[in-house]
């Protein structure tokens, strides 16, 4: 009975353990590649030794990985799914108004958890490496969230052509075109019919006057066309990433300018009036309006996280001014 309770016990993950788990899994991906699935049965005991902690469930590591993947997708949708958000590039944290958070938390309690516990810079970097999509620029491109066992492996073998005696496929092709051009340049070439030209290049074999078929073999290296296409895809992806970074940077700058404007500050003040924290006809309200003429104080007011804290800050400023 006690063992059943122990298995049903919810695991407690500290921030340090979560970050260590991401680093542990990223090292595994670096060593084995993204096409290798996680061997949870052997990985969990190894991780338990690293963090010096024994989990009650043998699926604790996998469950945490699945949960982090959902949290990562939610974080990306909050960060990239809206325009005009307040984003602090130095701390890499969302600086949104309470009204925005209130809208997002409706019907999703996980958003409220992210609001008061946003992932650190280190965790965001580990998440991007662990769950970010792979770049489609070559073979073995599989996103880490995919199950690599569902993909059919393609093995490219360097085969030898046993049916062509003493020459490979490239030599045969080069000789054909050289002989063809020589024959075309001969004076009587124009008098030959297509069938007669073809007969001149039939290569007889022992006991048989018919040309021996040449089997086309796939080579282990890329052809020129495939190499050019791969380079084009790689360059195209780099250009897209660069363009995305520029757009995000411009959007962030525009967002900062709009957020800390007088209109933005007064909007937050009106929100406090609607919440009953002050009235528009009292001295504190007029004091705040005059205070917002200073861009530094205006930015400080907006960056305070809660309306009650903003009210206390305004009251202190008013007392110091008096």
Short mmCIF file of C-alpha atoms in Angstrom, two decimals:
data_model
loop_
_atom_site.label_atom_id
_atom_site.label_comp_id
_atom_site.label_asym_id
_atom_site.label_seq_id
_atom_site.Cartn_x
_atom_site.Cartn_y
_atom_site.Cartn_z
CA UNK A 1 0.00 0.00 0.00
CA UNK A 2 2.87 2.33 0.85
CA UNK A 3 4.57 1.56 -2.47
CA UNK A 4 1.44 2.59 -4.39
CA UNK A 5 1.30 5.90 -2.52
CA UNK A 6 4.98 6.46 -3.24
CA UNK A 7 4.46 5.89 -6.99
CA UNK A 8 1.52 8.30 -7.06
CA UNK A 9 3.49 10.99 -5.24
CA UNK A 10 4.09 14.15 -7.26
CA UNK A 11 7.74 14.81 -7.95
CA UNK A 12 9.17 18.14 -6.81
CA UNK A 13 11.61 19.69 -9.27
CA UNK A 14 13.74 22.62 -8.18
CA UNK A 15 14.87 25.20 -10.74
CA UNK A 16 18.42 23.86 -10.48
CA UNK A 17 17.25 20.30 -11.18
CA UNK A 18 15.19 21.39 -14.20
CA UNK A 19 18.16 23.27 -15.66
CA UNK A 20 20.45 20.31 -14.99
CA UNK A 21 17.96 17.97 -16.71
CA UNK A 22 17.95 20.14 -19.85
CA UNK A 23 21.75 20.22 -19.93
CA UNK A 24 21.88 16.45 -19.42
CA UNK A 25 19.49 15.77 -22.32
CA UNK A 26 21.23 18.29 -24.61
CA UNK A 27 24.55 16.53 -23.99
CA UNK A 28 22.86 13.26 -24.96
CA UNK A 29 21.56 14.80 -28.20
CA UNK A 30 25.00 16.24 -29.00
CA UNK A 31 26.61 12.83 -28.51
CA UNK A 32 24.01 10.58 -30.17
CA UNK A 33 22.28 12.95 -32.62
CA UNK A 34 18.69 14.13 -32.84
CA UNK A 35 17.58 10.95 -34.56
CA UNK A 36 18.34 8.90 -31.44
CA UNK A 37 15.38 8.53 -29.10
CA UNK A 38 15.87 8.94 -25.36
CA UNK A 39 16.43 5.66 -23.49
CA UNK A 40 14.59 6.71 -20.34
CA UNK A 41 15.11 3.38 -18.56
CA UNK A 42 18.89 3.82 -18.57
CA UNK A 43 19.00 7.63 -18.54
CA UNK A 44 17.00 8.18 -15.34
CA UNK A 45 19.34 6.17 -13.04
CA UNK A 46 22.30 8.03 -14.54
CA UNK A 47 20.63 11.40 -13.96
CA UNK A 48 19.66 10.45 -10.39
CA UNK A 49 23.34 9.94 -9.59
CA UNK A 50 24.20 13.38 -10.99
CA UNK A 51 21.59 15.25 -8.92
CA UNK A 52 21.90 12.86 -5.95
CA UNK A 53 18.13 12.31 -5.85
CA UNK A 54 15.99 9.18 -6.19
CA UNK A 55 12.65 9.69 -7.93
CA UNK A 56 9.61 7.79 -6.72
CA UNK A 57 8.48 6.97 -10.28
CA UNK A 58 10.57 5.34 -13.00
CA UNK A 59 8.84 7.67 -15.49
CA UNK A 60 9.60 10.89 -13.62
CA UNK A 61 12.19 12.02 -16.15
CA UNK A 62 10.03 11.35 -19.20
CA UNK A 63 6.99 13.02 -17.60
CA UNK A 64 9.05 16.12 -16.81
CA UNK A 65 10.39 16.20 -20.38
CA UNK A 66 6.84 16.04 -21.81
CA UNK A 67 5.69 18.75 -19.41
CA UNK A 68 8.59 21.03 -20.31
CA UNK A 69 7.83 20.63 -24.00
CA UNK A 70 4.25 21.86 -23.42
CA UNK A 71 5.51 24.72 -21.27
CA UNK A 72 8.05 25.67 -23.96
CA UNK A 73 5.32 25.76 -26.65
CA UNK A 74 3.12 27.93 -24.41
CA UNK A 75 6.02 30.28 -23.67
CA UNK A 76 6.83 30.65 -27.38
CA UNK A 77 3.18 31.38 -28.19
CA UNK A 78 3.02 34.09 -25.51
CA UNK A 79 6.30 35.61 -26.63
CA UNK A 80 5.84 35.47 -30.42
CA UNK A 81 2.07 35.15 -30.90
CA UNK A 82 1.24 38.79 -30.22
CA UNK A 83 2.39 42.15 -31.58
CA UNK A 84 3.23 45.24 -29.57
CA UNK A 85 4.23 43.39 -26.40
CA UNK A 86 6.55 44.78 -23.79
CA UNK A 87 9.75 42.76 -23.97
CA UNK A 88 12.90 43.41 -21.94
CA UNK A 89 15.77 42.21 -24.11
CA UNK A 90 18.35 42.40 -21.31
CA UNK A 91 16.38 40.14 -18.95
CA UNK A 92 14.45 38.34 -21.74
CA UNK A 93 11.22 38.66 -19.78
CA UNK A 94 7.69 39.71 -20.78
CA UNK A 95 6.76 43.14 -19.41
CA UNK A 96 3.03 43.15 -20.22
CA UNK A 97 0.18 45.00 -18.61
CA UNK A 98 -1.96 43.21 -16.05
CA UNK A 99 -4.94 43.50 -18.39
CA UNK A 100 -3.06 41.54 -21.06
CA UNK A 101 -2.15 38.81 -18.59
CA UNK A 102 -5.74 38.69 -17.35
CA UNK A 103 -6.97 38.05 -20.90
CA UNK A 104 -4.40 35.30 -21.47
CA UNK A 105 -5.02 33.50 -18.18
CA UNK A 106 -8.72 33.01 -18.87
CA UNK A 107 -9.24 29.28 -19.34
CA UNK A 108 -5.53 28.46 -18.95
CA UNK A 109 -4.04 28.30 -15.47
CA UNK A 110 -0.59 27.51 -16.91
CA UNK A 111 -0.33 31.10 -18.19
CA UNK A 112 -0.71 32.39 -14.63
CA UNK A 113 2.18 30.17 -13.54
CA UNK A 114 4.38 31.60 -16.30
CA UNK A 115 3.37 35.18 -15.36
CA UNK A 116 4.89 34.87 -11.88
CA UNK A 117 7.62 32.39 -12.79
CA UNK A 118 8.99 33.23 -16.24
CA UNK A 119 11.86 30.99 -17.45
CA UNK A 120 15.37 32.29 -16.85
CA UNK A 121 17.75 33.21 -19.66
CA UNK A 122 19.72 29.99 -19.07
CA UNK A 123 16.57 27.84 -19.20
CA UNK A 124 15.32 29.56 -22.37
CA UNK A 125 18.63 28.80 -24.08
CA UNK A 126 18.52 25.15 -23.01
CA UNK A 127 14.87 24.88 -24.14
CA UNK A 128 15.66 26.32 -27.57
CA UNK A 129 18.42 23.75 -28.00
CA UNK A 130 16.29 20.89 -26.68
CA UNK A 131 12.92 21.60 -28.35
CA UNK A 132 13.71 24.03 -31.17
CA UNK A 133 13.04 22.76 -34.70
CA UNK A 134 15.99 21.36 -36.65
CA UNK A 135 17.18 23.32 -39.71
CA UNK A 136 16.22 21.58 -42.92
CA UNK A 137 19.61 21.82 -44.57
CA UNK A 138 20.73 18.24 -45.04
CA UNK A 139 20.19 14.61 -44.19
CA UNK A 140 19.07 13.29 -40.79
CA UNK A 141 17.00 16.46 -40.15
CA UNK A 142 14.54 15.51 -37.41
CA UNK A 143 13.10 17.86 -34.81
CA UNK A 144 13.87 16.70 -31.24
CA UNK A 145 10.16 16.50 -30.43
CA UNK A 146 9.64 13.93 -33.22
CA UNK A 147 9.90 10.18 -32.77
CA UNK A 148 12.82 9.13 -34.97
CA UNK A 149 11.63 5.51 -35.02
CA UNK A 150 8.81 6.54 -37.35
CA UNK A 151 11.23 7.48 -40.11
CA UNK A 152 12.58 5.05 -42.66
CA UNK A 153 16.34 5.08 -42.87
CA UNK A 154 17.93 5.59 -46.28
CA UNK A 155 21.39 4.08 -46.67
CA UNK A 156 23.46 5.37 -49.60
CA UNK A 157 25.93 2.76 -50.70
CA UNK A 158 28.93 3.19 -52.97
CA UNK A 159 28.37 0.30 -55.37
CA UNK A 160 30.75 -1.08 -57.95
CA UNK A 161 29.47 -1.81 -61.43
CA UNK A 162 30.34 -5.41 -62.19
CA UNK A 163 28.58 -5.31 -65.59
CA UNK A 164 31.02 -2.78 -67.15
CA UNK A 165 34.39 -4.42 -67.71
CA UNK A 166 37.44 -2.26 -67.00
CA UNK A 167 35.65 1.10 -66.75
CA UNK A 168 33.28 2.93 -64.42
CA UNK A 169 30.18 4.85 -65.31
CA UNK A 170 31.85 8.27 -65.57
CA UNK A 171 34.56 6.98 -67.95
CA UNK A 172 31.93 5.36 -70.14
CA UNK A 173 29.93 8.60 -70.34
CA UNK A 174 33.00 10.73 -71.17
CA UNK A 175 34.15 8.33 -73.92
CA UNK A 176 30.69 8.26 -75.45
CA UNK A 177 30.46 12.03 -75.86
CA UNK A 178 34.06 12.28 -77.15
CA UNK A 179 33.40 9.59 -79.76
CA UNK A 180 30.08 11.13 -80.67
CA UNK A 181 31.56 14.56 -81.33
CA UNK A 182 34.34 13.01 -83.44
CA UNK A 183 31.80 11.13 -85.54
CA UNK A 184 29.64 14.21 -86.04
CA UNK A 185 32.61 16.20 -87.35
CA UNK A 186 33.38 13.61 -90.04
CA UNK A 187 32.42 14.65 -93.65
CA UNK A 188 30.02 11.77 -94.22
CA UNK A 189 28.26 12.13 -90.90
CA UNK A 190 25.32 13.99 -92.45
CA UNK A 191 24.59 11.04 -94.75
CA UNK A 192 24.09 8.60 -91.88
CA UNK A 193 20.64 7.80 -90.57
CA UNK A 194 19.92 7.92 -86.81
CA UNK A 195 19.86 4.13 -86.65
CA UNK A 196 23.26 3.90 -88.39
CA UNK A 197 24.74 6.46 -85.97
CA UNK A 198 23.44 4.41 -83.04
CA UNK A 199 24.98 1.19 -84.41
CA UNK A 200 28.41 2.83 -84.56
CA UNK A 201 28.38 3.28 -80.81
CA UNK A 202 27.09 -0.14 -79.84
CA UNK A 203 29.77 -1.84 -77.81
CA UNK A 204 29.86 -5.57 -78.75
CA UNK A 205 30.67 -8.20 -76.17
CA UNK A 206 31.95 -11.75 -76.49
CA UNK A 207 29.42 -13.98 -78.25
CA UNK A 208 26.86 -11.21 -78.50
CA UNK A 209 26.62 -8.26 -80.92
CA UNK A 210 24.03 -6.42 -78.79
CA UNK A 211 25.24 -3.62 -76.53
CA UNK A 212 25.61 -4.61 -72.91
CA UNK A 213 23.22 -2.68 -70.63
CA UNK A 214 24.81 -0.35 -68.10
CA UNK A 215 23.11 -0.27 -64.71
CA UNK A 216 22.89 3.15 -63.14
CA UNK A 217 24.23 3.08 -59.59
CA UNK A 218 23.57 5.67 -56.92
CA UNK A 219 26.81 7.11 -55.66
CA UNK A 220 27.64 7.79 -52.03
CA UNK A 221 28.45 11.45 -52.65
CA UNK A 222 26.16 14.30 -53.60
CA UNK A 223 25.74 15.21 -57.25
CA UNK A 224 26.45 18.78 -58.34
CA UNK A 225 22.73 19.61 -58.47
CA UNK A 226 22.10 18.21 -54.98
CA UNK A 227 25.05 20.13 -53.59
CA UNK A 228 23.85 23.40 -55.12
CA UNK A 229 20.32 22.81 -53.79
CA UNK A 230 21.63 22.06 -50.28
CA UNK A 231 23.73 25.25 -50.29
CA UNK A 232 20.72 27.23 -51.51
CA UNK A 233 18.49 25.86 -48.73
CA UNK A 234 21.12 26.59 -46.10
CA UNK A 235 21.63 30.17 -47.33
CA UNK A 236 17.89 30.70 -47.61
CA UNK A 237 17.37 29.58 -44.02
CA UNK A 238 20.14 31.91 -42.82
CA UNK A 239 18.53 34.82 -44.67
CA UNK A 240 15.16 34.05 -43.12
CA UNK A 241 16.66 33.90 -39.62
CA UNK A 242 18.43 37.23 -40.17
CA UNK A 243 15.23 38.86 -41.44
CA UNK A 244 13.28 37.49 -38.47
CA UNK A 245 15.81 38.90 -36.01
CA UNK A 246 15.62 42.33 -37.65
CA UNK A 247 11.81 42.31 -37.56
CA UNK A 248 11.75 41.21 -33.93
CA UNK A 249 14.29 43.91 -33.03
CA UNK A 250 12.26 46.62 -34.78
CA UNK A 251 9.06 45.34 -33.18
CA UNK A 252 10.70 45.37 -29.76
CA UNK A 253 11.91 48.96 -30.19
CA UNK A 254 8.48 50.11 -31.39
CA UNK A 255 6.83 48.29 -28.51
CA UNK A 256 9.12 49.98 -25.95
CA UNK A 257 8.40 53.43 -27.41
CA UNK A 258 4.63 52.87 -27.35
CA UNK A 259 4.58 51.25 -23.92
CA UNK A 260 6.40 54.05 -22.11
CA UNK A 261 4.58 56.91 -23.83
CA UNK A 262 2.36 59.36 -21.94
CA UNK A 263 -0.63 57.61 -23.44
CA UNK A 264 0.57 54.30 -22.05
CA UNK A 265 1.19 55.72 -18.58
CA UNK A 266 -2.22 57.44 -18.46
CA UNK A 267 -3.80 54.19 -19.61
CA UNK A 268 -2.34 52.39 -16.58
CA UNK A 269 -3.50 55.25 -14.36
CA UNK A 270 -7.04 54.95 -15.74
CA UNK A 271 -6.86 51.25 -15.02
CA UNK A 272 -6.14 52.05 -11.38
CA UNK A 273 -9.09 54.46 -11.31
CA UNK A 274 -11.38 51.75 -12.69
CA UNK A 275 -10.10 49.40 -9.99
CA UNK A 276 -11.11 51.94 -7.29
CA UNK A 277 -7.56 52.69 -6.14
CA UNK A 278 -7.93 56.45 -6.73
CA UNK A 279 -10.27 59.08 -8.14
CA UNK A 280 -9.75 61.42 -11.05
CA UNK A 281 -10.63 64.47 -8.94
CA UNK A 282 -8.10 63.93 -6.14
CA UNK A 283 -4.70 65.57 -5.78
CA UNK A 284 -2.80 62.30 -6.22
CA UNK A 285 -4.27 61.84 -9.70
CA UNK A 286 -3.26 65.36 -10.79
CA UNK A 287 0.16 64.85 -9.21
CA UNK A 288 0.63 61.68 -11.30
CA UNK A 289 -0.33 63.49 -14.50
CA UNK A 290 2.33 66.14 -13.86
CA UNK A 291 4.86 63.46 -12.89
CA UNK A 292 4.40 61.68 -16.23
CA UNK A 293 6.03 64.61 -18.03
CA UNK A 294 9.33 63.10 -16.87
CA UNK A 295 10.10 60.12 -19.20
CA UNK A 296 12.28 58.37 -16.59
CA UNK A 297 9.62 58.50 -13.87
CA UNK A 298 7.00 57.50 -16.44
CA UNK A 299 8.97 54.39 -17.35
CA UNK A 300 9.57 53.60 -13.67
CA UNK A 301 5.82 53.82 -12.98
CA UNK A 302 4.89 51.46 -15.82
CA UNK A 303 7.58 48.91 -14.94
CA UNK A 304 6.20 48.44 -11.42
CA UNK A 305 4.44 45.06 -11.58
CA UNK A 306 1.21 45.65 -9.56
CA UNK A 307 -1.27 48.51 -9.31
CA UNK A 308 -1.08 48.56 -5.49
CA UNK A 309 2.69 48.98 -5.70
CA UNK A 310 2.24 51.78 -8.24
CA UNK A 311 -0.17 53.53 -5.88
CA UNK A 312 2.30 53.29 -2.99
CA UNK A 313 5.09 54.62 -5.23
CA UNK A 314 2.97 57.64 -6.29
CA UNK A 315 2.00 58.40 -2.70
CA UNK A 316 5.67 58.33 -1.64
CA UNK A 317 6.64 60.64 -4.50
CA UNK A 318 3.87 63.02 -3.48
CA UNK A 319 5.01 63.07 0.14
CA UNK A 320 8.62 63.78 -0.89
CA UNK A 321 7.45 66.58 -3.17
CA UNK A 322 5.47 68.20 -0.38
#
